Tab-separated table of C-alpha atoms in Angstrom:
chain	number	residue	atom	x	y	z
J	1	UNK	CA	0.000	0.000	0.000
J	2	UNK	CA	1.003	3.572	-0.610
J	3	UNK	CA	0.836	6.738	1.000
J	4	UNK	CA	1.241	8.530	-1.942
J	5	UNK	CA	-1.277	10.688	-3.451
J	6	UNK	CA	-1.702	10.095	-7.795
J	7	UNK	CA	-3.922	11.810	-9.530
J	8	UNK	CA	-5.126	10.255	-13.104
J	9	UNK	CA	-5.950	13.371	-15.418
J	10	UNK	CA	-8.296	11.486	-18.517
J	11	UNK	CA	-10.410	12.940	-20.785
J	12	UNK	CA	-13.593	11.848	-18.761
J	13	UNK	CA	-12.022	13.854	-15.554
J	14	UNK	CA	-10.028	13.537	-12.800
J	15	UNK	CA	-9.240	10.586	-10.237
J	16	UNK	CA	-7.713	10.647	-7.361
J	17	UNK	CA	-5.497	7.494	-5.778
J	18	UNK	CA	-4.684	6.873	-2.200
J	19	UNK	CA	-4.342	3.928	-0.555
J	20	UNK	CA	-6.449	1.132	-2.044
J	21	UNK	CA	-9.052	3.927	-2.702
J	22	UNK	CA	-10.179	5.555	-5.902
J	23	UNK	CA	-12.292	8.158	-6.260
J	24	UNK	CA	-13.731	10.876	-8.857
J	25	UNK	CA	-12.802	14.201	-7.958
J	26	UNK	CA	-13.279	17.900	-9.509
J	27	UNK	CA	-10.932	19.296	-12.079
J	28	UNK	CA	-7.850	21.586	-10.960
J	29	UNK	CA	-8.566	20.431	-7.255
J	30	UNK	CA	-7.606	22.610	-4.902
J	31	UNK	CA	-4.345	20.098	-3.335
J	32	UNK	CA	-3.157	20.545	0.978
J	33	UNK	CA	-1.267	17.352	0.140
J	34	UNK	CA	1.805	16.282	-1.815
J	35	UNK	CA	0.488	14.930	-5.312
J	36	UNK	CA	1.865	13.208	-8.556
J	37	UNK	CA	-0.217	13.765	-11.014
J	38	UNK	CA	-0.520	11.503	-14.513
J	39	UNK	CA	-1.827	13.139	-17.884
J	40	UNK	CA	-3.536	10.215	-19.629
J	41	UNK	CA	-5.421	11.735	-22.279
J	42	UNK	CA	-6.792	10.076	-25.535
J	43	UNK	CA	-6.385	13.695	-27.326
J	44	UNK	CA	-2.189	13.641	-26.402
J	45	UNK	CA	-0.066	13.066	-29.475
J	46	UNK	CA	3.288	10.589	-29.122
J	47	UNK	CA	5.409	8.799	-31.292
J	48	UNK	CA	9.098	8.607	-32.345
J	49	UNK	CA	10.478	11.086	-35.140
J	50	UNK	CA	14.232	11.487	-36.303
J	51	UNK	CA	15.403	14.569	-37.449
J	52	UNK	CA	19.182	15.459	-38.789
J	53	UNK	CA	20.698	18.349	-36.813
J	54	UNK	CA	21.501	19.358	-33.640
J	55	UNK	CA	19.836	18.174	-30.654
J	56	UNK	CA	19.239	20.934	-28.478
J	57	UNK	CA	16.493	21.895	-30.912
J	58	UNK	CA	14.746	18.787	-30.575
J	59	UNK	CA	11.684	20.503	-29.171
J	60	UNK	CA	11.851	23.355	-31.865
J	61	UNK	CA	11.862	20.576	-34.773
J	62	UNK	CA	8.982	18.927	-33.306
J	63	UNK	CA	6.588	21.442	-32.379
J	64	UNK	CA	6.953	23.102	-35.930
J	65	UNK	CA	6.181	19.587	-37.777
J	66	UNK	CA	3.169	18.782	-35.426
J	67	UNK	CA	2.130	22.504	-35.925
J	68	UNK	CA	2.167	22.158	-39.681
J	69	UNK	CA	0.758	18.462	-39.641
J	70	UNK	CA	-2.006	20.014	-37.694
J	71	UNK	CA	-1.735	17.126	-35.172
J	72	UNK	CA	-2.988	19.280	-32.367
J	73	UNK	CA	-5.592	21.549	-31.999
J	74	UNK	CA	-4.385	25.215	-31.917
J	75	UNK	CA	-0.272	26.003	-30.465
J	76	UNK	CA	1.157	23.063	-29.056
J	77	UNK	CA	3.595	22.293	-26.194
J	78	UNK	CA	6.285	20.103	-26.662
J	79	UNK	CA	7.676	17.366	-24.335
J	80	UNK	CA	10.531	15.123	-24.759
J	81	UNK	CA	10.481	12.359	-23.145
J	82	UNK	CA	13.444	10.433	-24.207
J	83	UNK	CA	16.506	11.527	-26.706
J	84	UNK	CA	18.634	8.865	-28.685
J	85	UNK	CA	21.928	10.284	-31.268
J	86	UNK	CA	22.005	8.340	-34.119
J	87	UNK	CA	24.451	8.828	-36.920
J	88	UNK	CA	23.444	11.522	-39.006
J	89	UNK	CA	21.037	12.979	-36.564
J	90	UNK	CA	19.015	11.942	-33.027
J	91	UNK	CA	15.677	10.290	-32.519
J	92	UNK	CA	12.798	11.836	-29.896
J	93	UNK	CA	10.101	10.557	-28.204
J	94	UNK	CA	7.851	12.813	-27.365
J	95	UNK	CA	4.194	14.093	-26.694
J	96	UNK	CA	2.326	17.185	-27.827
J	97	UNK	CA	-0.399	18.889	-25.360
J	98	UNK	CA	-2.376	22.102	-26.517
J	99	UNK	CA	-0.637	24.942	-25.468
J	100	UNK	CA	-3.709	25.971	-23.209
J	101	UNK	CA	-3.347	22.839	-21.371
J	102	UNK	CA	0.345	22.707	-20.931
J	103	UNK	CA	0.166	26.368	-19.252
J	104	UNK	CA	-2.916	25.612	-17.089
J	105	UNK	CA	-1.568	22.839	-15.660
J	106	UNK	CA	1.793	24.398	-14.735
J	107	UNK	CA	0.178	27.490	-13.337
J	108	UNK	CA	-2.010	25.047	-11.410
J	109	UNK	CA	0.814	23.267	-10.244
J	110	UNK	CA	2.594	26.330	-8.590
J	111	UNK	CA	-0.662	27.513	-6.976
J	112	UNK	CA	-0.518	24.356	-4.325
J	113	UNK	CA	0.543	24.481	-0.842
J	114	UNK	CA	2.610	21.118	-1.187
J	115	UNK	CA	4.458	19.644	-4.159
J	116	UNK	CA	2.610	19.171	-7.187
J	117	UNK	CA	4.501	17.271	-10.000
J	118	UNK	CA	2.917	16.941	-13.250
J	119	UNK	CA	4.031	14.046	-15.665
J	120	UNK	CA	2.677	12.328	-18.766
J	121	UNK	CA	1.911	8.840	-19.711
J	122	UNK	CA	4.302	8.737	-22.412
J	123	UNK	CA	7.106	9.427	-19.440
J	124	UNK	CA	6.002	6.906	-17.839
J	125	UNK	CA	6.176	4.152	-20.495
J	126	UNK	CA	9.665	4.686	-21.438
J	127	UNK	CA	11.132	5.021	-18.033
J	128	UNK	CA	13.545	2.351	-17.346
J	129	UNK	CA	13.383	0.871	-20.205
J	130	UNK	CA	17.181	0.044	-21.123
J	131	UNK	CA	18.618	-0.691	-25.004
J	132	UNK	CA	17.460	-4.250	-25.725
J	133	UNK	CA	14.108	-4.129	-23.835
J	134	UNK	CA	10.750	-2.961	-24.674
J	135	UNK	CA	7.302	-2.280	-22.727
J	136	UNK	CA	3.832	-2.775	-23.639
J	137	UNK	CA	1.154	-0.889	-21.189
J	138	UNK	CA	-2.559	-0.975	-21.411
J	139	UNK	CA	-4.430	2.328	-20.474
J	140	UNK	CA	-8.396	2.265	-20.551
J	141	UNK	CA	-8.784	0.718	-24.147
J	142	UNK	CA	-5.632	1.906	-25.187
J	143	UNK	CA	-2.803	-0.009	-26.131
J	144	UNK	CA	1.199	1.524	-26.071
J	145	UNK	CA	3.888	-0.128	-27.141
J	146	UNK	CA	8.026	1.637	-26.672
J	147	UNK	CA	10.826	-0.484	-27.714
J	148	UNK	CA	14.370	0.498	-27.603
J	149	UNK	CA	16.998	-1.702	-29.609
J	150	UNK	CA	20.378	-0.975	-30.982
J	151	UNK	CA	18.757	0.575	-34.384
J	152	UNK	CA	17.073	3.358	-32.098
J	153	UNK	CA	13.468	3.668	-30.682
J	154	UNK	CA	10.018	2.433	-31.679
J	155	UNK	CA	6.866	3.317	-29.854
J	156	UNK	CA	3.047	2.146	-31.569
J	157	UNK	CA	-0.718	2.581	-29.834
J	158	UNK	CA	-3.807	1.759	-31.169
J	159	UNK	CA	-7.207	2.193	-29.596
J	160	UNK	CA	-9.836	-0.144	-29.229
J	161	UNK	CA	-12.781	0.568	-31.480
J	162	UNK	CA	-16.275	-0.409	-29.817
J	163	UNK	CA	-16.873	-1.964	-26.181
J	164	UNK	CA	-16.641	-5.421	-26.732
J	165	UNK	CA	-14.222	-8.094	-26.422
J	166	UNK	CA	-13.699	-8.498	-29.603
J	167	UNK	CA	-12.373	-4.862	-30.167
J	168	UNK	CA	-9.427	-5.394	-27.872
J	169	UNK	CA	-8.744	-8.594	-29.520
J	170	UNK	CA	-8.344	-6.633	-32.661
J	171	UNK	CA	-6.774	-3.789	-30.978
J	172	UNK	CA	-3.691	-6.398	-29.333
J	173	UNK	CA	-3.709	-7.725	-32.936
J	174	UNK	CA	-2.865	-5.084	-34.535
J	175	UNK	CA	-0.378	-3.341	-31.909
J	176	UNK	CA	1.455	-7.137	-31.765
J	177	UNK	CA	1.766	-7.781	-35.146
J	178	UNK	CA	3.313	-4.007	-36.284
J	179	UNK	CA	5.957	-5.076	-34.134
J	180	UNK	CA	6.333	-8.867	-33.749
J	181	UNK	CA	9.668	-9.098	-35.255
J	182	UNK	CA	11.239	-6.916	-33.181
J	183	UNK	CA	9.222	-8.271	-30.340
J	184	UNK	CA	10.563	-11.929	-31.032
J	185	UNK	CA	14.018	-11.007	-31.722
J	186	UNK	CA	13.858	-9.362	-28.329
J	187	UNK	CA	12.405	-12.779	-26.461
J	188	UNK	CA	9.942	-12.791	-23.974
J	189	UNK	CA	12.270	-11.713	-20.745
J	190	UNK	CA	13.152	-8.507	-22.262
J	191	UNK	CA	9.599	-7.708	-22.874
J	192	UNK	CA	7.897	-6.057	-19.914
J	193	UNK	CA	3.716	-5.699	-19.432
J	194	UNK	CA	1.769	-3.295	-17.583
J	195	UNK	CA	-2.166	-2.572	-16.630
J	196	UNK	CA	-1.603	1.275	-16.288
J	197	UNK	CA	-5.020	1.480	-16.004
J	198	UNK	CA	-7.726	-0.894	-16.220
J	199	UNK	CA	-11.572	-2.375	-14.988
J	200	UNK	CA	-11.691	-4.859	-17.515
J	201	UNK	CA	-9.719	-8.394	-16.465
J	202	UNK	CA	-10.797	-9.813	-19.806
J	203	UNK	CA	-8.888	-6.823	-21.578
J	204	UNK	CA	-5.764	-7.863	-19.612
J	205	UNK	CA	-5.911	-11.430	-20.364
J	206	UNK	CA	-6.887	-10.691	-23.904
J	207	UNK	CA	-3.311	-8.261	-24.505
J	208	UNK	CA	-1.383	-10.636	-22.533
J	209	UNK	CA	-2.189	-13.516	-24.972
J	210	UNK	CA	-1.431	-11.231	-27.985
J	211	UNK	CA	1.803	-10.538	-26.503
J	212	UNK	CA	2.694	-14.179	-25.559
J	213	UNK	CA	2.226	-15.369	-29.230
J	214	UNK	CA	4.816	-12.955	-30.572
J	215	UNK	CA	7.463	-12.757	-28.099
J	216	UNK	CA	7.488	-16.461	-27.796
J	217	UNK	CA	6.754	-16.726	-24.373
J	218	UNK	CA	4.860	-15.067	-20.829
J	219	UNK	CA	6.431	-11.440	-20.697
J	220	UNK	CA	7.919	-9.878	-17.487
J	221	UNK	CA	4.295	-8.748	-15.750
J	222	UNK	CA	4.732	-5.239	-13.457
J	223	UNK	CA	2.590	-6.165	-10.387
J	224	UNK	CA	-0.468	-3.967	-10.087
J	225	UNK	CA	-2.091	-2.815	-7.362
J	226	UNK	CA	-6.059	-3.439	-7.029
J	227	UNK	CA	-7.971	-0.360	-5.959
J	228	UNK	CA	-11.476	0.141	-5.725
J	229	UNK	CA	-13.742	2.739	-7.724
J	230	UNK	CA	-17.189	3.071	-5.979
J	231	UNK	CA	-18.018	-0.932	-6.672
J	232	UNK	CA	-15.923	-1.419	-9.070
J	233	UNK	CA	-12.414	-2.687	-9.247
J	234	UNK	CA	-8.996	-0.973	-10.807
J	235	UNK	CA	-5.737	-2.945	-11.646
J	236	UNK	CA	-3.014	-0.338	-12.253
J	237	UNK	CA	0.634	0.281	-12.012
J	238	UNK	CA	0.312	3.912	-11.965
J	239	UNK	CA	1.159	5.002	-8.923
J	240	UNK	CA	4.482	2.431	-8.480
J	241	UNK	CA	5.742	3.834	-11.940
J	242	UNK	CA	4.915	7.403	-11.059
J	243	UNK	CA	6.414	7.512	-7.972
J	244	UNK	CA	10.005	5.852	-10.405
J	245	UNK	CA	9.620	8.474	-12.841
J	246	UNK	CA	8.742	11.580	-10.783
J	247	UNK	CA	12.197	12.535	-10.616
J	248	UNK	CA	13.136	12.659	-14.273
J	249	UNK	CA	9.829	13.001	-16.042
J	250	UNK	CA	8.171	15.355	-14.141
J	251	UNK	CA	7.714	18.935	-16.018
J	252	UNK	CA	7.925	20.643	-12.828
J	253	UNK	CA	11.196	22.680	-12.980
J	254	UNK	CA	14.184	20.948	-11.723
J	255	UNK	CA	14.302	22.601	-8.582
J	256	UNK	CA	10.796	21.353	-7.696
J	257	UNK	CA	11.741	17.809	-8.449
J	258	UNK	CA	14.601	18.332	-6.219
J	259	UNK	CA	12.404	19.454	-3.058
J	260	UNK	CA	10.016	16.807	-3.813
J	261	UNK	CA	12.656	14.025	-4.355
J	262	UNK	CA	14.499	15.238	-0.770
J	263	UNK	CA	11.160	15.476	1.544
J	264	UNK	CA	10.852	11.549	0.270
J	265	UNK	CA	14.975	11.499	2.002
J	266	UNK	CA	13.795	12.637	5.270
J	267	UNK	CA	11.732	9.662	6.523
J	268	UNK	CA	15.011	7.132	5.490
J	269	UNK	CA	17.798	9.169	6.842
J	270	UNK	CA	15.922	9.375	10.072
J	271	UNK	CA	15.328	5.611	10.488
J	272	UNK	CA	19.091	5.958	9.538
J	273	UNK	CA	20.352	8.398	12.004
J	274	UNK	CA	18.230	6.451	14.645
J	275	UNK	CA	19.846	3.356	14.013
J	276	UNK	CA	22.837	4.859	13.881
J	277	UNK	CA	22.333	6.441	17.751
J	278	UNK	CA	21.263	2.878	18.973
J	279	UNK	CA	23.996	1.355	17.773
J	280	UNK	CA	26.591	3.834	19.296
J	281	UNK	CA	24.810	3.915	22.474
J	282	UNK	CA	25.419	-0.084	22.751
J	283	UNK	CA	29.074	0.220	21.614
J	284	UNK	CA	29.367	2.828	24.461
J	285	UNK	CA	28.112	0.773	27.004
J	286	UNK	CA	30.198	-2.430	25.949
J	287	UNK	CA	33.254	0.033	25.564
J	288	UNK	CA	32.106	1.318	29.154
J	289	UNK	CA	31.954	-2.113	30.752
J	290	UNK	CA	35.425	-2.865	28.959
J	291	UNK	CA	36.717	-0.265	30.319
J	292	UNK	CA	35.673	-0.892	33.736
J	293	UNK	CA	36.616	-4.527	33.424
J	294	UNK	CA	40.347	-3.293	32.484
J	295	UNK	CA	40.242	-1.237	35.191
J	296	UNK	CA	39.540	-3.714	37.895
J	297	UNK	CA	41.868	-6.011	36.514
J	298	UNK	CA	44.490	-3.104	36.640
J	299	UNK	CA	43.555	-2.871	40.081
J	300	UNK	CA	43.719	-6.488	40.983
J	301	UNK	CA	47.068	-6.896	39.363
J	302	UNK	CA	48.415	-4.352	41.161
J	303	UNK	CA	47.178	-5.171	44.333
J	304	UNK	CA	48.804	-8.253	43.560
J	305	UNK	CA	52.443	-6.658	42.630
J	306	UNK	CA	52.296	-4.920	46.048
J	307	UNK	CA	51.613	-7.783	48.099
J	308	UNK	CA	54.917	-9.449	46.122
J	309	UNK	CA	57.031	-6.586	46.224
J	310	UNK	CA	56.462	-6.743	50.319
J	311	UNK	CA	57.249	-10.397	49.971
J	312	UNK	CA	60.288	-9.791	48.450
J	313	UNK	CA	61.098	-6.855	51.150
J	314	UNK	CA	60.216	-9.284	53.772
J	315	UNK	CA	62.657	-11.757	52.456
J	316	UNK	CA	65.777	-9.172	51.819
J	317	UNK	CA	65.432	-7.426	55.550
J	318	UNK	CA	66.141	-10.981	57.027
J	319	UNK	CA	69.522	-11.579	58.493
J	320	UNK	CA	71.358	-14.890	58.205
J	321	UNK	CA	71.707	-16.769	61.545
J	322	UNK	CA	74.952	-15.950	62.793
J	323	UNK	CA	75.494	-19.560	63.694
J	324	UNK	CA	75.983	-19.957	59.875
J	325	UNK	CA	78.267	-17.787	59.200
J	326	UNK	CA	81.503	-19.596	59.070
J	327	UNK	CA	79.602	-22.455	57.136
J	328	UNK	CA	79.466	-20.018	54.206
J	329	UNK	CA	82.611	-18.508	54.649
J	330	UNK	CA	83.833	-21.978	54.936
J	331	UNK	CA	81.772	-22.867	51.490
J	332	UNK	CA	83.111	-19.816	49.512
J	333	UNK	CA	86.578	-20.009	50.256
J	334	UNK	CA	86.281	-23.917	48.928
J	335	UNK	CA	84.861	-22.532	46.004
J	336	UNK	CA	87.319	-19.726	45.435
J	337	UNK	CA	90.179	-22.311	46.108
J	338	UNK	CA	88.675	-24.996	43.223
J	339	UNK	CA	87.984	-22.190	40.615
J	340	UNK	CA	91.853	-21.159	41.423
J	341	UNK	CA	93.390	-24.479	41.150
J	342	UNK	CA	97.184	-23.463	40.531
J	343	UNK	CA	97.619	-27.736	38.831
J	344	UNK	CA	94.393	-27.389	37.017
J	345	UNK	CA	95.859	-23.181	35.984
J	346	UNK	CA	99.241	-24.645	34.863
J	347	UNK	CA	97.923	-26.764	32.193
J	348	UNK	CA	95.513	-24.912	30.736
J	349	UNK	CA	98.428	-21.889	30.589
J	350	UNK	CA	100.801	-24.840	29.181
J	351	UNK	CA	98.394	-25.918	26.172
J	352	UNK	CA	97.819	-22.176	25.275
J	353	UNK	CA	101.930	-21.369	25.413
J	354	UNK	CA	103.584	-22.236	22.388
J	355	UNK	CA	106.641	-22.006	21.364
J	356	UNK	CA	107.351	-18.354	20.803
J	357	UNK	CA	105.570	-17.385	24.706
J	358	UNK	CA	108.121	-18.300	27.714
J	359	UNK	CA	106.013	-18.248	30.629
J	360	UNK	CA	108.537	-16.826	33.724
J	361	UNK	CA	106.725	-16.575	36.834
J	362	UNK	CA	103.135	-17.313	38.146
J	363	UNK	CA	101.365	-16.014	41.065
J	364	UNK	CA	98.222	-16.213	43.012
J	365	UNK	CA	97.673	-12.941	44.544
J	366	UNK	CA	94.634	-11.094	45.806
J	367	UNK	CA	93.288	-8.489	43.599
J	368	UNK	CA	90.947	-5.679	43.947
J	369	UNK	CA	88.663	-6.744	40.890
J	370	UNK	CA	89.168	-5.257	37.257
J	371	UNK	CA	89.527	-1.467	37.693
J	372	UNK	CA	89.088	-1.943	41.565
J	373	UNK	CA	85.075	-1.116	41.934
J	374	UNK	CA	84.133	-4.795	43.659
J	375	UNK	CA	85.855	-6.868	46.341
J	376	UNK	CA	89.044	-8.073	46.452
J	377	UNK	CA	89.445	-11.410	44.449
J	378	UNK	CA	91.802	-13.868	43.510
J	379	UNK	CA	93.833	-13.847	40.653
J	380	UNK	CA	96.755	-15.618	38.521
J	381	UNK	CA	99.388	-13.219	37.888
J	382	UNK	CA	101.150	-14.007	34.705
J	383	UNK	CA	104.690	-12.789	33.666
J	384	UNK	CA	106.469	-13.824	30.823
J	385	UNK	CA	108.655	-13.005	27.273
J	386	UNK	CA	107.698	-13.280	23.705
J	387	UNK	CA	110.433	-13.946	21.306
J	388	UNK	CA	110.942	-10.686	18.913
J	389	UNK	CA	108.656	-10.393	15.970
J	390	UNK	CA	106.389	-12.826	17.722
J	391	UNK	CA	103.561	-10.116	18.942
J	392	UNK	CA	100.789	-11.981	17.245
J	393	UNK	CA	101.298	-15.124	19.310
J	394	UNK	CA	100.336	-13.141	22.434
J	395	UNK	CA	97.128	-12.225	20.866
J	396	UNK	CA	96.649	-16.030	20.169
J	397	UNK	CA	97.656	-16.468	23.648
J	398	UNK	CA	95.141	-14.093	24.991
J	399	UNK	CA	92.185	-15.728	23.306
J	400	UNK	CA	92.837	-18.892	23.872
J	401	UNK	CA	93.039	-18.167	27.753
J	402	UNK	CA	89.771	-16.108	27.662
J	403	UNK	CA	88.330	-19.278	25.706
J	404	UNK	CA	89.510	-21.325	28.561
J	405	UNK	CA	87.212	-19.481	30.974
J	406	UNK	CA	89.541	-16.749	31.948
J	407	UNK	CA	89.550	-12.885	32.085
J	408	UNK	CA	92.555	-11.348	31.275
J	409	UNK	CA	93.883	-7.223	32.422
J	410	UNK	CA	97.059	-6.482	30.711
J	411	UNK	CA	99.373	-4.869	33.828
J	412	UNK	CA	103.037	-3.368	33.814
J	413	UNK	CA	105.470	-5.830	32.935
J	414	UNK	CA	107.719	-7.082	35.891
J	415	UNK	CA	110.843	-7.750	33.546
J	416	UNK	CA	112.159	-5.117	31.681
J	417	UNK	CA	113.276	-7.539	28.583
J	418	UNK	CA	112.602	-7.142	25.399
J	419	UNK	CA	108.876	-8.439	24.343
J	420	UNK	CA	108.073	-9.031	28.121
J	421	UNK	CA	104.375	-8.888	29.306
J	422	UNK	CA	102.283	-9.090	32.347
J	423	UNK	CA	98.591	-10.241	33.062
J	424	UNK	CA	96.503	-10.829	35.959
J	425	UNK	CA	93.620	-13.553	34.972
J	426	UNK	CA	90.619	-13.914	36.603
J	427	UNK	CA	88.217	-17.104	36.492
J	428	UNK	CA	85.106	-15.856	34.906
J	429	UNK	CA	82.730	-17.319	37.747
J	430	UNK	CA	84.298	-15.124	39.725
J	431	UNK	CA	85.002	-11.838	38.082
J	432	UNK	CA	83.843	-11.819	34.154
J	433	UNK	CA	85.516	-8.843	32.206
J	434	UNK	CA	86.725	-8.071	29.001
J	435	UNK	CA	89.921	-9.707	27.573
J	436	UNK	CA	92.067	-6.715	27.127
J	437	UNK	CA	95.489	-7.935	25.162
């Protein structure tokens, strides 16, 4: 169901659609509500022309052939529907409206309190109707036909002559059969039907079969909406396709199809902005109750890293029995004394001598550390010669001693001979430093 209010403007007067009502109303209604309103006259010229030229004058080109044709009664008011270039020239589709009628129903248009667009039913045949497709729409006891295929546009109507069954028949014959081979080179699913307007189910049935037989199978059917008219019932697809095509084929001025087109945003951008506020308040409660469970686990871990840290306080402040003391002075100086073995020392400093090193004195002394910033410690103090020219074999010397788990501080030499050298080595347990050569 719509909300929408269409207005069917015939040559037997005026109708007004809302809802699943219809009803007859008085011409040039004075409107408090937003309208569309649909010219379906009898007395309305379309077709298809091609000109050569330009086709900003479309219009021009037009209205002077129908003028001279004499196709409508008195000056005549162009409008163009749909525009195709071809090469060579253009195509139009179009419809021609006395000139009387054209300006009455604009002025009406601008005299109502809400939006008023005006469109015809030629506008609405052709709208969305892409290259390759075509649409067939009955309208009272009239029949239209628009096709548009790569070789440009075709559009056909005929009109039902009497009141009887039989008339239609003809009527769908002859529409069908102007245009069956372009119907059946199309195929069925690019062929689309519509009741704009009817009260006659037999009429439907009766088109639909016509179509069927030359596009080779059921066409795409536009679902119309059933509406009642005092007892009798209406199937049309006017107000779905007028409420499409109000937007491009209304002859409003742009600027009215633009106000009417954004009062139609307001209702969906508000759903929109509300959904948009529900779902930010949720995500700002779950990132509130993240946040707060962060916090408290924050606050738990660190209640927890204070009752460790005054573990570990606990454990520092207390004092060794004094009872113990000599054990562990007993237990380091064993430890000192196996890490300073002078047998185990002496071999290790044998296998790293070779033959250009003379090793000539060792000593275990007591040392106050590598630059003298920790406790005193023991150390191997090391003198001895290299033979000349022989410098890199005290490098070799050096590493290999440092390799052997052994930190060596180059000190004066004791000798003065040539090539002599002095080092105090420390076990690395003990006192790790950096070999210095």
């Amino acid at each position: 169901m719509s909300a929408e209010h269409v207005y069917r403007v015939a040559s037997s007067g005026w109708l007004h659609c809302h809802g699943h009502q219809v009803e007859e109303v008085p011409a040039w209604p004075r409107l408090t509500h937003s309208a569309l309103v649909v010219l379906d006259m009898d007395d309305v010229y379309t077709d298809v022309w091609r000109f050569e030229g330009k086709t900003e004058y479309a219009a021009a080109l037009v209205e002077k052939r129908v003028r001279t044709q004499g196709l409508v009664e008195g000056a005549a008011h162009v409008v163009v529907h749909r525009l195709v270039k071809l090469p060579g020239g253009f195509q139009v589709f179009f419809s021609a409206i006395s000139l009387d009628l054209w300006q009455r129903c604009t002025q009406w248009a601008k005299e109502q309190d809400d939006h008023c667009l005006v469109m015809m039913a030629g506008g609405l045949l052709c709208d969305g109707v892409a290259s390759g497709g075509a649409r067939i729409v009955l309208t009272q006891r009239r029949l239209m036909c628009f096709v548009q295929s790569e070789e440009g546009m075709v559009f056909g109507s005929t009109q039902a002559l009497g009141s009887g069954p039989s008339a239609m028949a003809s009527a769908a014959q002859v529409l069908t059969s102007n245009h069956s081979a372009l119907l059946t080179r199309l195929g069925a699913e690019a062929v689309e039907w519509g009741t704009l307007w009817s009260m006659q189910p037999a009429d439907v049935d009766t088109c639909l079969a016509a179509v069927r037989s030359v596009a080779g199978g059921a066409p795409v059917v536009m679902h119309a909406q059933e509406m009642t008219l005092a007892s009798e019932r209406v199937h049309t697809v006017m107000p779905a396709l007028a409420r499409k095509a109000a937007g491009r084929h209304a002859l409003n001025p742009s600027l009215e199809r633009v106000a009417w087109r954004a009062e139609r945003w307001v209702a969906p951008i508000t759903v929109v902005t509300a959904l948009v506020g529900i779902v930010l308040a949720i995500v700002g409660v779950l990132v509130g109750q993240l946040a707060d469970q962060q916090r408290n686990a924050g606050m738990n871990q660190r209640a927890e890293l204070e009752t460790l840290q005054s573990r570990i306080q606990a454990v520092s402040s207390v004092e060794a029995p004094q009872k113990l003391l000599p054990v562990a002075e007993f237990s380091r100086t064993l430890d000192e004394g196996a890490r300073h073995d002078p047998v185990a020392f002496m071999a290790v400093l044998k296998a790293a001598s070779n033959k250009d090193i003379r090793i000539q004195r060792v000593r275990l002394e007591t040392t106050n550390s590598l630059g003298g910033a920790q406790p005193s410690k023991k150390a191997f103090r090391v003198d001895g010669v290299v033979a000349p020219g022989a410098s890199a074999s005290v490098t070799r010397w050096v590493s290999q001693m440092a390799a052997a788990g052994w930190t060596l501080r180059a000190v004066d030499p004791t000798f003065t001979l040539p090539g002599s050298f002095s080092y105090e080595l420390v076990a690395n347990a003990a006192a790790p430093g950096n070999v210095k050569p």
